[in-house]
Amino acid sequence: MTSQTEELHDVRLHVNGTVHEVRVPARRLLSDALRHDLGLTGTHVGCEHGVCGACTILVDGSPMRACLMFAVSAVDAEITTVEGLTESDGSAQGRLSPVQQGFSDCHGLQCGFCTPGFLTTITAGLRDNPDPTEEEAREMIAGNLCRCTGYQNIVKSVLRAAEIERERGESA
């Protein structure tokens, strides 16, 4: 009986401002590389079909489903996971981003499984539309699923995050 071994590829991933060198098979999903090879477990895997949005990350600033991307296809891209959303403020932990703070202020999560995907999606959405209406906030999150909340507090979190961003911009 012959044993087949899968060829490994050296891949350089730029994640949350840090360069990581990994050796992965060509078919390793980016979600698996982030979670298992880099230990960044904030990127959750729900449906593994790109439907639920739990694995959403930012690739060059745009929301992408990490469960639909191969790690080898992310070479030279700037990847931001939920772990990279915290803003530097000189402290060891940093401060919550406006989106993270909005979720905290408005109780935008319950079990938390879907939260990382919402946070990254909304971060990109607010970059494109920094002052959304309630309807635009609903549209912004329409591609992410939550089985717990009913979305009302997530929409409130989007609107609060936009408010926080404006407040921080005015004080800068």
mmCIF file of C-alpha atoms in Angstrom:
data_model
loop_
_atom_site.group_PDB
_atom_site.id
_atom_site.type_symbol
_atom_site.label_atom_id
_atom_site.label_comp_id
_atom_site.label_asym_id
_atom_site.label_seq_id
_atom_site.Cartn_x
_atom_site.Cartn_y
_atom_site.Cartn_z
ATOM 1 C CA MET A 1 0.000 0.000 0.000
ATOM 2 C CA THR A 2 1.436 3.386 -0.948
ATOM 3 C CA SER A 3 1.028 6.391 1.221
ATOM 4 C CA GLN A 4 0.227 9.693 -0.408
ATOM 5 C CA THR A 5 1.476 12.822 1.236
ATOM 6 C CA GLU A 6 0.078 16.169 0.404
ATOM 7 C CA GLU A 7 2.567 18.754 -0.852
ATOM 8 C CA LEU A 8 3.061 21.622 1.571
ATOM 9 C CA HIS A 9 3.477 25.231 0.484
ATOM 10 C CA ASP A 10 5.364 27.988 2.252
ATOM 11 C CA VAL A 11 2.920 30.839 2.690
ATOM 12 C CA ARG A 12 3.506 34.302 4.117
ATOM 13 C CA LEU A 13 0.358 35.711 5.696
ATOM 14 C CA HIS A 14 0.047 39.337 6.827
ATOM 15 C CA VAL A 15 -2.419 39.165 9.707
ATOM 16 C CA ASN A 16 -3.276 42.021 12.068
ATOM 17 C CA GLY A 17 -0.073 43.844 11.175
ATOM 18 C CA THR A 18 2.211 40.851 11.725
ATOM 19 C CA VAL A 19 3.843 38.628 9.107
ATOM 20 C CA HIS A 20 3.451 34.886 9.697
ATOM 21 C CA GLU A 21 5.249 32.125 7.790
ATOM 22 C CA VAL A 22 3.285 28.862 7.592
ATOM 23 C CA ARG A 23 3.576 25.591 5.659
ATOM 24 C CA VAL A 24 0.172 24.455 4.509
ATOM 25 C CA PRO A 25 -1.375 22.102 1.975
ATOM 26 C CA ALA A 26 -2.811 23.892 -1.063
ATOM 27 C CA ARG A 27 -6.357 23.136 0.039
ATOM 28 C CA ARG A 28 -6.015 24.473 3.620
ATOM 29 C CA LEU A 29 -8.804 26.953 4.178
ATOM 30 C CA LEU A 30 -7.796 30.364 5.433
ATOM 31 C CA SER A 31 -10.151 29.917 8.392
ATOM 32 C CA ASP A 32 -8.260 26.754 9.375
ATOM 33 C CA ALA A 33 -4.858 28.383 8.874
ATOM 34 C CA LEU A 34 -5.889 31.305 11.084
ATOM 35 C CA ARG A 35 -7.337 29.091 13.797
ATOM 36 C CA HIS A 36 -5.019 26.073 13.789
ATOM 37 C CA ASP A 37 -1.726 27.322 12.364
ATOM 38 C CA LEU A 38 -1.722 30.844 13.858
ATOM 39 C CA GLY A 39 -3.855 30.260 16.963
ATOM 40 C CA LEU A 40 -6.243 33.119 16.106
ATOM 41 C CA THR A 41 -9.418 31.410 17.244
ATOM 42 C CA GLY A 42 -11.641 34.486 17.032
ATOM 43 C CA THR A 43 -12.487 33.583 13.450
ATOM 44 C CA HIS A 44 -15.329 31.121 13.965
ATOM 45 C CA VAL A 45 -16.407 28.429 11.542
ATOM 46 C CA GLY A 46 -20.134 27.868 11.397
ATOM 47 C CA CYS A 47 -21.602 26.559 8.184
ATOM 48 C CA GLU A 48 -18.383 26.020 6.157
ATOM 49 C CA HIS A 49 -20.316 27.169 3.061
ATOM 50 C CA GLY A 50 -19.971 30.958 3.346
ATOM 51 C CA VAL A 51 -23.608 31.428 4.303
ATOM 52 C CA CYS A 52 -23.565 32.306 8.000
ATOM 53 C CA GLY A 53 -20.812 34.941 8.126
ATOM 54 C CA ALA A 54 -19.230 33.709 11.375
ATOM 55 C CA CYS A 55 -15.843 33.385 9.641
ATOM 56 C CA THR A 56 -15.864 36.871 8.114
ATOM 57 C CA ILE A 57 -12.487 38.607 8.151
ATOM 58 C CA LEU A 58 -11.185 41.669 6.351
ATOM 59 C CA VAL A 59 -8.939 41.079 3.345
ATOM 60 C CA ASP A 60 -7.390 44.321 2.167
ATOM 61 C CA GLY A 61 -10.185 46.042 4.085
ATOM 62 C CA SER A 62 -13.058 44.154 2.461
ATOM 63 C CA PRO A 63 -15.166 41.538 4.253
ATOM 64 C CA MET A 64 -14.464 38.009 3.024
ATOM 65 C CA ARG A 65 -15.531 34.574 4.195
ATOM 66 C CA ALA A 66 -12.399 32.822 5.460
ATOM 67 C CA CYS A 67 -14.086 29.435 5.018
ATOM 68 C CA LEU A 68 -14.266 30.043 1.257
ATOM 69 C CA MET A 69 -10.641 31.124 0.761
ATOM 70 C CA PHE A 70 -7.574 28.973 0.566
ATOM 71 C CA ALA A 71 -4.669 30.173 2.702
ATOM 72 C CA VAL A 72 -2.377 30.079 -0.347
ATOM 73 C CA SER A 73 -4.636 32.628 -2.061
ATOM 74 C CA ALA A 74 -4.147 35.148 0.759
ATOM 75 C CA VAL A 75 -0.448 35.724 0.103
ATOM 76 C CA ASP A 76 0.383 39.457 -0.026
ATOM 77 C CA ALA A 77 -3.069 40.423 1.290
ATOM 78 C CA GLU A 78 -3.555 42.419 4.486
ATOM 79 C CA ILE A 79 -5.796 40.286 6.688
ATOM 80 C CA THR A 80 -7.611 41.630 9.734
ATOM 81 C CA THR A 81 -9.321 39.248 12.111
ATOM 82 C CA VAL A 82 -11.464 40.166 15.094
ATOM 83 C CA GLU A 83 -8.287 40.049 17.208
ATOM 84 C CA GLY A 84 -6.897 42.912 15.113
ATOM 85 C CA LEU A 85 -9.824 45.306 15.607
ATOM 86 C CA THR A 86 -8.726 46.598 19.010
ATOM 87 C CA GLU A 87 -7.124 50.025 18.732
ATOM 88 C CA SER A 88 -3.743 50.905 20.189
ATOM 89 C CA ASP A 89 -3.895 53.398 23.024
ATOM 90 C CA GLY A 90 -0.573 52.730 24.717
ATOM 91 C CA SER A 91 -1.980 50.152 27.134
ATOM 92 C CA ALA A 92 -1.229 46.436 26.983
ATOM 93 C CA GLN A 93 -4.768 45.559 25.890
ATOM 94 C CA GLY A 94 -5.577 48.597 23.774
ATOM 95 C CA ARG A 95 -9.038 50.091 23.619
ATOM 96 C CA LEU A 96 -12.099 48.656 22.008
ATOM 97 C CA SER A 97 -12.784 49.777 18.463
ATOM 98 C CA PRO A 98 -15.973 51.811 17.971
ATOM 99 C CA VAL A 99 -17.746 48.685 16.698
ATOM 100 C CA GLN A 100 -16.625 46.591 19.656
ATOM 101 C CA GLN A 101 -17.621 49.385 22.047
ATOM 102 C CA GLY A 102 -20.994 49.719 20.315
ATOM 103 C CA PHE A 103 -21.656 46.010 20.828
ATOM 104 C CA SER A 104 -20.713 46.348 24.480
ATOM 105 C CA ASP A 105 -22.840 49.459 25.018
ATOM 106 C CA CYS A 106 -25.933 48.062 23.263
ATOM 107 C CA HIS A 107 -25.709 44.398 24.302
ATOM 108 C CA GLY A 108 -25.281 43.365 20.671
ATOM 109 C CA LEU A 109 -24.329 39.792 21.460
ATOM 110 C CA GLN A 110 -25.704 36.871 23.362
ATOM 111 C CA CYS A 111 -23.837 33.595 22.907
ATOM 112 C CA GLY A 112 -21.090 35.394 20.956
ATOM 113 C CA PHE A 113 -20.465 32.773 18.288
ATOM 114 C CA CYS A 114 -21.476 35.041 15.403
ATOM 115 C CA THR A 115 -20.012 38.197 16.928
ATOM 116 C CA PRO A 116 -16.541 38.168 15.304
ATOM 117 C CA GLY A 117 -18.114 38.012 11.844
ATOM 118 C CA PHE A 118 -20.487 40.846 12.676
ATOM 119 C CA LEU A 119 -17.670 42.986 14.085
ATOM 120 C CA THR A 120 -15.497 42.670 10.980
ATOM 121 C CA THR A 121 -18.460 43.117 8.618
ATOM 122 C CA ILE A 122 -19.639 46.244 10.416
ATOM 123 C CA THR A 123 -16.110 47.657 10.606
ATOM 124 C CA ALA A 124 -15.911 47.560 6.806
ATOM 125 C CA GLY A 125 -19.507 48.723 6.445
ATOM 126 C CA LEU A 126 -18.948 51.820 8.558
ATOM 127 C CA ARG A 127 -15.825 52.632 6.572
ATOM 128 C CA ASP A 128 -18.021 52.755 3.463
ATOM 129 C CA ASN A 129 -21.001 54.412 5.171
ATOM 130 C CA PRO A 130 -19.971 56.203 8.392
ATOM 131 C CA ASP A 131 -23.465 57.545 9.138
ATOM 132 C CA PRO A 132 -25.961 54.796 8.311
ATOM 133 C CA THR A 133 -29.695 55.007 8.815
ATOM 134 C CA GLU A 134 -31.376 52.170 10.704
ATOM 135 C CA GLU A 135 -32.372 50.602 7.368
ATOM 136 C CA GLU A 136 -28.802 50.901 6.051
ATOM 137 C CA ALA A 137 -27.516 49.320 9.271
ATOM 138 C CA ARG A 138 -29.889 46.379 8.711
ATOM 139 C CA GLU A 139 -28.678 46.060 5.136
ATOM 140 C CA MET A 140 -25.049 46.210 6.324
ATOM 141 C CA ILE A 141 -25.517 43.119 8.500
ATOM 142 C CA ALA A 142 -27.899 41.229 6.205
ATOM 143 C CA GLY A 143 -25.240 38.703 5.157
ATOM 144 C CA ASN A 144 -24.529 37.532 8.701
ATOM 145 C CA LEU A 145 -26.708 35.150 10.674
ATOM 146 C CA CYS A 146 -27.415 35.183 14.398
ATOM 147 C CA ARG A 147 -29.577 32.518 16.004
ATOM 148 C CA CYS A 148 -29.935 34.290 19.359
ATOM 149 C CA THR A 149 -30.657 37.994 19.142
ATOM 150 C CA GLY A 150 -33.340 38.905 16.655
ATOM 151 C CA TYR A 151 -30.885 41.570 15.384
ATOM 152 C CA GLN A 152 -32.441 44.616 17.133
ATOM 153 C CA ASN A 153 -29.481 45.149 19.442
ATOM 154 C CA ILE A 154 -27.022 44.447 16.640
ATOM 155 C CA VAL A 155 -28.624 47.241 14.590
ATOM 156 C CA LYS A 156 -28.469 49.513 17.645
ATOM 157 C CA SER A 157 -24.793 48.542 17.988
ATOM 158 C CA VAL A 158 -24.092 49.621 14.398
ATOM 159 C CA LEU A 159 -25.703 52.997 15.006
ATOM 160 C CA ARG A 160 -23.871 53.403 18.333
ATOM 161 C CA ALA A 161 -20.549 52.487 16.687
ATOM 162 C CA ALA A 162 -21.093 55.209 14.076
ATOM 163 C CA GLU A 163 -21.810 57.672 16.895
ATOM 164 C CA ILE A 164 -18.651 56.635 18.789
ATOM 165 C CA GLU A 165 -16.579 56.991 15.622
ATOM 166 C CA ARG A 166 -17.894 60.544 15.152
ATOM 167 C CA GLU A 167 -17.191 61.384 18.811
ATOM 168 C CA ARG A 168 -13.639 60.054 18.582
ATOM 169 C CA GLY A 169 -13.076 61.923 15.315
ATOM 170 C CA GLU A 170 -14.206 65.192 16.885
ATOM 171 C CA SER A 171 -11.894 64.787 19.878
ATOM 172 C CA ALA A 172 -8.831 63.918 17.755
#
